[in-house]
Coordinates of C-alpha atoms in Angstrom, one line a residue:
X26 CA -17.4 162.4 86.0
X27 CA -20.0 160.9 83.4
X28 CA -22.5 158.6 84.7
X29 CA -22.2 155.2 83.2
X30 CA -25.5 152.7 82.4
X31 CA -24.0 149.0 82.3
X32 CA -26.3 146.5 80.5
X33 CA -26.4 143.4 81.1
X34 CA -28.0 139.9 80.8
X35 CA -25.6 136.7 80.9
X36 CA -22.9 134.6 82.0
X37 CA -20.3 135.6 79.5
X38 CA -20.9 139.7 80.3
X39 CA -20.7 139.1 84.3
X40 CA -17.0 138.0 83.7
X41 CA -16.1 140.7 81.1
X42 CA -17.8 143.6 83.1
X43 CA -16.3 142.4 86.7
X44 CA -12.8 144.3 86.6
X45 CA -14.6 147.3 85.0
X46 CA -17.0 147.8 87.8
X47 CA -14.6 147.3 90.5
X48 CA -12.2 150.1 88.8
X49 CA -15.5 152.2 88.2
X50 CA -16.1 151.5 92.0
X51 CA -12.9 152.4 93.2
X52 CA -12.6 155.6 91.1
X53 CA -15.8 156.9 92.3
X54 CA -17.3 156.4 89.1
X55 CA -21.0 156.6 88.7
X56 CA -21.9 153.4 87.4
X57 CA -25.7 151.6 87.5
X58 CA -25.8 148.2 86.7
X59 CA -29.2 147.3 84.9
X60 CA -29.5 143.0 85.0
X61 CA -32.3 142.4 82.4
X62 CA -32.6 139.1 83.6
X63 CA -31.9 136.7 80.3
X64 CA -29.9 134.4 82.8
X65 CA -32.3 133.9 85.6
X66 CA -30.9 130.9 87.1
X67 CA -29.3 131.6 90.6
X68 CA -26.5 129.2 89.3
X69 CA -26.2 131.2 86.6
X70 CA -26.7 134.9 87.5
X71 CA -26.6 135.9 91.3
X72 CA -23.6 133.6 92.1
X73 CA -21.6 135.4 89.6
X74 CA -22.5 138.8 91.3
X75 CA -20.9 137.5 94.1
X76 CA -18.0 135.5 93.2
X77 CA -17.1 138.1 90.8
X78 CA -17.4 141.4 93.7
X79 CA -19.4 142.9 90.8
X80 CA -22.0 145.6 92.6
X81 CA -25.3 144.4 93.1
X82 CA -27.7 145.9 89.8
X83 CA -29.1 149.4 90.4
X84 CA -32.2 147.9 88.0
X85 CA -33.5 144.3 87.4
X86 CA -35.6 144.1 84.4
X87 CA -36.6 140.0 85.3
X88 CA -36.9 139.7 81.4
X89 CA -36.4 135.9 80.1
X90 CA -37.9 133.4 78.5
X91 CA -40.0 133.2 75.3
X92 CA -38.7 134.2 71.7
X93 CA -36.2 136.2 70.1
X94 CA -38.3 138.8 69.5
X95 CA -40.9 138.5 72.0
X96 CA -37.9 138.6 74.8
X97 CA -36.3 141.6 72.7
X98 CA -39.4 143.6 72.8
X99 CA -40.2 143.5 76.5
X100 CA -36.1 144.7 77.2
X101 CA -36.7 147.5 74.5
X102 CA -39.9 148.4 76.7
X103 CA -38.2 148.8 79.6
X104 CA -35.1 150.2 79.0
X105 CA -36.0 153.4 76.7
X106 CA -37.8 154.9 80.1
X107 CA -35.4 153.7 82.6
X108 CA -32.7 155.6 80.4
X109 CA -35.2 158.2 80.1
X110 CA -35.4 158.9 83.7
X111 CA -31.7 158.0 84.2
X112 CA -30.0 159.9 81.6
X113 CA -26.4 158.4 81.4
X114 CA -23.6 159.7 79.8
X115 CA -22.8 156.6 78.1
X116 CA -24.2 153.3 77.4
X117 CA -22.0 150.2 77.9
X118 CA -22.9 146.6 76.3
X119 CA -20.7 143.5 76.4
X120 CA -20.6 140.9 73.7
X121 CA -23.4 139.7 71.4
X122 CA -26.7 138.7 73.8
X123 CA -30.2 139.9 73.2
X124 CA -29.2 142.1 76.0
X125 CA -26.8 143.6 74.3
X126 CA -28.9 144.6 71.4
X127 CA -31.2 145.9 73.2
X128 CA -29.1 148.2 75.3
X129 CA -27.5 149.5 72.2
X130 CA -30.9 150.1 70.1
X131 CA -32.8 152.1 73.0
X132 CA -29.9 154.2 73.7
X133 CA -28.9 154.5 70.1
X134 CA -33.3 156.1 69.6
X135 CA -32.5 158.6 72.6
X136 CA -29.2 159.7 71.0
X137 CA -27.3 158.1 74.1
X138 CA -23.6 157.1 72.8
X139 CA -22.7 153.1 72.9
X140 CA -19.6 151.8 74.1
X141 CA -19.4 147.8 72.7
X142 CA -17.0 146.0 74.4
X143 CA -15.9 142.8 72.4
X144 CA -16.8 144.6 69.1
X145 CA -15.9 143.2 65.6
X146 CA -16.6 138.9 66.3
X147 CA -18.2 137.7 63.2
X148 CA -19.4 133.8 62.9
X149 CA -20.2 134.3 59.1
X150 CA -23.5 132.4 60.0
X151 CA -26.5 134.5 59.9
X152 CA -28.7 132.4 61.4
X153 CA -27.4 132.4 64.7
X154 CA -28.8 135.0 66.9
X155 CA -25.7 136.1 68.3
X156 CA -24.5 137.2 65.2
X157 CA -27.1 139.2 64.2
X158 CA -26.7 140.8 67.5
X159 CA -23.0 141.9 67.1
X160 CA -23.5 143.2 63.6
X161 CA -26.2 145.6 64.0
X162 CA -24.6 146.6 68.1
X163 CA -21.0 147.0 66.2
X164 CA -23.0 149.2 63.4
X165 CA -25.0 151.8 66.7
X166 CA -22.0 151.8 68.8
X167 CA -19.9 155.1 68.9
X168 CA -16.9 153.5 70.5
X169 CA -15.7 149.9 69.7
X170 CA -13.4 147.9 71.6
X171 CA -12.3 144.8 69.8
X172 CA -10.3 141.9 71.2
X173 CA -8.3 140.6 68.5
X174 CA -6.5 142.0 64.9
X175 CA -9.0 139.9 63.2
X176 CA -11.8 141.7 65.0
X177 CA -10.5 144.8 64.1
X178 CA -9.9 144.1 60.5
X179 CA -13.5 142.9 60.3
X180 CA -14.9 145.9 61.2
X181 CA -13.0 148.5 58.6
X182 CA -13.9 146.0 55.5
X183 CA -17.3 146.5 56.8
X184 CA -16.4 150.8 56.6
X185 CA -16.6 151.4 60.6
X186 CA -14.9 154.6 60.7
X187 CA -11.5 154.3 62.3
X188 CA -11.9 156.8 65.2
X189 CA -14.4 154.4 66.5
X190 CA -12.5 151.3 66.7
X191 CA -9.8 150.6 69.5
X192 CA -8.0 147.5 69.5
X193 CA -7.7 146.7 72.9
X194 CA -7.7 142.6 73.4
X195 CA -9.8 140.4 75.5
X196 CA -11.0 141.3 79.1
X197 CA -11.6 138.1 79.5
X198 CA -7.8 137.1 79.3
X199 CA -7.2 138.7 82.1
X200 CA -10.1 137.4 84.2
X201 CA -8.8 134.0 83.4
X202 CA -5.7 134.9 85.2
X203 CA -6.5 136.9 87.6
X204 CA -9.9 134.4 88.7
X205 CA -8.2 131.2 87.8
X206 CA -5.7 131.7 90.7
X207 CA -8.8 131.9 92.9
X208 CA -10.3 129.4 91.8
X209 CA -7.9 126.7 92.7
X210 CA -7.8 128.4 96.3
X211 CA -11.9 128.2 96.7
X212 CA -13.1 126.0 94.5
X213 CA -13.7 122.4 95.9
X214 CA -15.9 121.0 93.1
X215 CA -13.6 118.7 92.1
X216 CA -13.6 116.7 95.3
X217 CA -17.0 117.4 95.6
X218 CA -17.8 115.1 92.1
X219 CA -14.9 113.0 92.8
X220 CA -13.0 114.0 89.7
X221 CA -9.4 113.8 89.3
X222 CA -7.4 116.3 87.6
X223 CA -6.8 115.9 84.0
X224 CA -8.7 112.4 84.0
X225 CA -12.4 114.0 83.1
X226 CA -13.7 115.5 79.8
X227 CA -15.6 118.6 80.4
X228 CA -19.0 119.1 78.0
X229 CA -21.5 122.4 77.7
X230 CA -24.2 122.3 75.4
X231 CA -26.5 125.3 75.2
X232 CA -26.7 127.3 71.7
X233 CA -30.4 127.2 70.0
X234 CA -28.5 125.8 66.9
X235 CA -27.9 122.0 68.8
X236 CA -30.6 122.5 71.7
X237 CA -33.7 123.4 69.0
X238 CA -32.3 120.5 66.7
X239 CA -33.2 117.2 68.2
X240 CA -30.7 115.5 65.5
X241 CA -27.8 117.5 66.7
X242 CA -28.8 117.1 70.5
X243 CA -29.3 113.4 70.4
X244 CA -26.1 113.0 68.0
X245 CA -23.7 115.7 70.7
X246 CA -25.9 113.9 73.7
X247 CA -24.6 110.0 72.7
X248 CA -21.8 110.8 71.8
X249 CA -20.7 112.1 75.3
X250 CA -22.2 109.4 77.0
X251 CA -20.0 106.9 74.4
X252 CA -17.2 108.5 76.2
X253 CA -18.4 108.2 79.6
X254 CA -19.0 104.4 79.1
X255 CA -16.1 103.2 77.5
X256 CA -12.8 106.0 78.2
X257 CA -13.1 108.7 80.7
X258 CA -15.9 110.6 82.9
X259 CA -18.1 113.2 81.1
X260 CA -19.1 115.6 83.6
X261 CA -21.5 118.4 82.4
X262 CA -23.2 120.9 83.6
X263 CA -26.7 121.2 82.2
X264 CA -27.8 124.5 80.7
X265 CA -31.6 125.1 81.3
X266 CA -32.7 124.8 78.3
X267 CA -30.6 121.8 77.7
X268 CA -32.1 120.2 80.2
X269 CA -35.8 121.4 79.0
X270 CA -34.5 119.7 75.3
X271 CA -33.3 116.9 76.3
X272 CA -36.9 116.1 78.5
X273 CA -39.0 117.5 75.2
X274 CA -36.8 115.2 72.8
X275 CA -37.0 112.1 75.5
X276 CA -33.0 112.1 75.7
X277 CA -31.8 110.4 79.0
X278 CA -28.0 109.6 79.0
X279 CA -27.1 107.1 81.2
X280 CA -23.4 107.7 81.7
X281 CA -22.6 111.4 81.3
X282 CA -22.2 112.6 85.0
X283 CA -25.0 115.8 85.0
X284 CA -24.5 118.7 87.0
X285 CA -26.3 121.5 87.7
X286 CA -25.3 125.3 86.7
X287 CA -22.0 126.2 88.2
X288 CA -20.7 129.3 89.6
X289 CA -17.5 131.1 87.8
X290 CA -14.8 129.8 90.2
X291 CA -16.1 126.5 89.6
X292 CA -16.3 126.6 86.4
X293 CA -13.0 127.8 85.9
X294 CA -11.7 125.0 88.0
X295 CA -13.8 122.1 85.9
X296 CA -11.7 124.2 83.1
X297 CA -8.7 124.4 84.4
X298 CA -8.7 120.5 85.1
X299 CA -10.1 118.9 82.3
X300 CA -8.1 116.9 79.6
X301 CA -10.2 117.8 77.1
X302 CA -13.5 120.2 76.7
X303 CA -16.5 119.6 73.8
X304 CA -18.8 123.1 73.8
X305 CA -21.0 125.2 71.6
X306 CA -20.1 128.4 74.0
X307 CA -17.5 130.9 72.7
X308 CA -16.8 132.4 75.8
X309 CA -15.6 128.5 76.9
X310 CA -13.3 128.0 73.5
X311 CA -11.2 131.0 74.7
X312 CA -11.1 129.8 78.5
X313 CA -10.0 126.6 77.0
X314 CA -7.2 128.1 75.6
X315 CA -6.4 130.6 78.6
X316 CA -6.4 127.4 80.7
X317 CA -4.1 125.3 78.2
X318 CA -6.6 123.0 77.7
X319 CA -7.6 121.6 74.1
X320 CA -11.5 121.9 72.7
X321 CA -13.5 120.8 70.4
X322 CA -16.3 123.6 69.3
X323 CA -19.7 121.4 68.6
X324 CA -20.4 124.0 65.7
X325 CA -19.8 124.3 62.4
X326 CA -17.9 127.6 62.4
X327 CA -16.6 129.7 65.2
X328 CA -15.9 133.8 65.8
X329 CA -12.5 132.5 67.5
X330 CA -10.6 131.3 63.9
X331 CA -7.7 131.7 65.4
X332 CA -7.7 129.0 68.0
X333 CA -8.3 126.3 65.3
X334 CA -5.4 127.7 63.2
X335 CA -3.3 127.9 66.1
X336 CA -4.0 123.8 66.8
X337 CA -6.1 124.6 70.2
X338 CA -9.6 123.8 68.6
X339 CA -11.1 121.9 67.0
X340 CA -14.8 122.3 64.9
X341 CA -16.9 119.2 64.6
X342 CA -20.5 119.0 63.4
X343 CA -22.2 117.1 65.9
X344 CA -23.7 115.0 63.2
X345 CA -20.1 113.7 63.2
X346 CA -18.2 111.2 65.4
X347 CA -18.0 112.9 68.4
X348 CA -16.1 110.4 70.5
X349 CA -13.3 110.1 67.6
X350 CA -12.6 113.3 68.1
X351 CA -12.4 113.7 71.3
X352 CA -10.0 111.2 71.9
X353 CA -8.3 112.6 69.1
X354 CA -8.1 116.0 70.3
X355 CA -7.3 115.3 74.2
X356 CA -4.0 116.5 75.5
X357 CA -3.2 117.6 72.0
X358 CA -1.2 121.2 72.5
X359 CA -1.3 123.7 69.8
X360 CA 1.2 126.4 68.8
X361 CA 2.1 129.5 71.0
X362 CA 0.8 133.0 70.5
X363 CA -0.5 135.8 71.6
X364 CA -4.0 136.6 70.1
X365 CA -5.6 137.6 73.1
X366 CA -2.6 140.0 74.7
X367 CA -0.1 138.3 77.2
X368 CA -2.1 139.1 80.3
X369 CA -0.9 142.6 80.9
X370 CA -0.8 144.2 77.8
X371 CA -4.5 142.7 76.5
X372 CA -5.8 144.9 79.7
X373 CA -4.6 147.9 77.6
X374 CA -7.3 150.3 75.9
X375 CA -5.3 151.9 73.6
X376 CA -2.0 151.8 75.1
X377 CA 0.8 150.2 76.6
X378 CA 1.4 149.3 79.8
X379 CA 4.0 151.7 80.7
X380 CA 6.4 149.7 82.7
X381 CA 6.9 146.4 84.9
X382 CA 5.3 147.9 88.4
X383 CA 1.6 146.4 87.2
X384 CA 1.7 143.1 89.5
X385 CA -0.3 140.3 87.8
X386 CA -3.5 140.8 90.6
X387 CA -3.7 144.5 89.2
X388 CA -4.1 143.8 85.6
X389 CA -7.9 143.9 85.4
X390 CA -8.3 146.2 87.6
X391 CA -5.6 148.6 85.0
X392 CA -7.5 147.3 82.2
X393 CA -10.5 148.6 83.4
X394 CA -9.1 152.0 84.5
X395 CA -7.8 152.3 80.7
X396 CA -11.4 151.7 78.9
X397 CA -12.6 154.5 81.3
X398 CA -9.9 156.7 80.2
X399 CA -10.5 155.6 76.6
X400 CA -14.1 156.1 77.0
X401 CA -13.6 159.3 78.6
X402 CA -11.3 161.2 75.4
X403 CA -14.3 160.2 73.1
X404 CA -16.8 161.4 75.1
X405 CA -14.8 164.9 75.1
X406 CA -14.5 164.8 71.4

């Protein structure tokens, strides 16, 4: 069995690598978990370890903080020796993080081969550091699983050779289901806030592109707390550096309801329960739409196109009138599809789901089994 080096940083890659590390735990798969530490909050890190049963990481880098490069550099220094000295068979990055990048690029120097989970997003906007990130991880990786026909479309215009890309769906699809069950079973945050289902709207702010722009912050920031004061509650929780903006650019809304980071099964529940969700975050667009609830993306462009064709999302530029939309976009249902999968078959790596014995509990758990098995043929190649 190959011995597998999991990297990762933030939020978004806890919840796409949980059902792969359970199935690489259950198989007896060698698998270390490296944290580099980019999400350092306990809200924001550590609870998701445990809500999530992922293993507790073989290696913590406690890299965060600074700039782009500066926090790029210090992962790059310590993750060429680490995979020096621990030699994996494989390399496997999730989704478009500094974390990611750096993963890929010290194992791509030491000839290590890079699995990219989530492979093939493109925002078309260069200056966002996430989408530098994919495009030079999708061009080092030596296997690339993509979520979407878009994704994988993306990646032959831009001359990926074919053997590398596998069209597999979203991961995260089947978290949602799998963790959105639980969540209405543990989760009490609701009560705990006093917030009534389907009467809240539901607001993260934390790319670089509205938190480093005190225009867009104050614009996204009033807007919300327009809402709060004259329609429905605004319950947020605040992103670090959110919260570090809004003290450096002296904004203090008065009616937004602020909350501190909240766990996964939380979060899902404030999703899950919302009438309408405002976010910069692309991992919260698709959980928006997994959850059934409509979004408006405080961005000008998005990797998830599909959503906004389908009705589910809506972009706004926060220089825009935020509460307008809003109201304009709450309870509003978009058409059906299936660009994610159907919650069994997006699991797949591959291939199909064989037949109807998969319960709905054992879908991430499959999935994961699959991108091993996927991973495995290439690796024998």
């Amino acid at each position: 069995m190959p011995r597998i080096l999991t990297v990762l940083g933030a939020r978004p890659q806890f919840i796409k690598a949980a059902p792969v590390s359970r199935a690489f735990a259950e198989a007896g798969i060698d698998e270390a978990i490296v944290h580099t530490g980019q999400h350092f909050d306990e809200g924001m890190s550590e609870i998701f370890f445990e809500e999530l049963e992922i293993p507790k990481p073989s290696f913590n880098l406690g890299i965060h903080g600074g700039g782009h490069g500066l926090m790029t550099g210090a992962m790059l220094q310590a993750l060429e020796p680490l995979m020096e000295s621990e030699r994996p068979d494989w390399v496997l990055v999730y989704g478009d993080t500094n974390s990611t990048l750096a993963g890929a690029l010290s194992a791509s120097k030491l000839h290590i081969p890079v699995a990219h989970v989530e492979a093939g997003l493109r925002s078309f906007n260069r200056r966002m550091p996430e989408e530098q990130n994919r495009i030079l991880t999708d061009h080092l990786a030596d296997v690339l699983f993509t979520p979407t026909d878009t994704a994988t479309a993306r990646l032959r215009k831009e001359g990926i050779p074919e053997e590398r890309i596998h069209l597999v769906g979203d991961v995260m699809y089947d978290a949602a289901l799998y963790y959105g069950r639980l969540a209405d079973e543990r989760s009490n945050i609701l009560s705990r806030y006093s917030l009534a289902s389907g009467d809240y709207v539901l607001a993260t702010v934390h790319r670089a592109e509205n938190t480093d722009d005190p225009e867009r912050l104050r614009s996204i920031m009033e807007g919300l707390d327009e809402v709060a004061r004259q329609d429905k509650t605004v319950v947020m929780p605040l992103h670090p550096r959110t919260r570090a903006a809004c003290e450096r650019y002296g904004i203090q809304p008065r009616y937004i309801q602020l909350i501190g980071p909240v766990g996964y099964l939380d979060m899902v529940a404030l999703e899950r329960h919302a009438a309408v969700i405002a976010t910069d975050s692309g991992g919260v667009q698709k959980e928006a739409y997994f959850h059934g609830v409509p979004c408006v993306t405080l961005r000008d462009e998005t990797e998830w196109a599909e959503l906004v064709e389908m009705g589910w999302n809506r972009l706004l530029s926060p220089r825009f009138e935020l509460r307008d939309a809003l109201l304009a976009q709450m309870w509003i249902t978009g058409s059906q599809g299936a660009p994610y999968g159907d919650g069994s078959t997006v699991g797949q790596i591959a291939c199909h789901v064989p037949d109807d014995s998969i319960s709905p509990k054992s879908y991430p758990l499959w999935c994961a089994r699959q991108l091993l098995n996927t991973v495995l043929e290439e690796a024998r190649r």
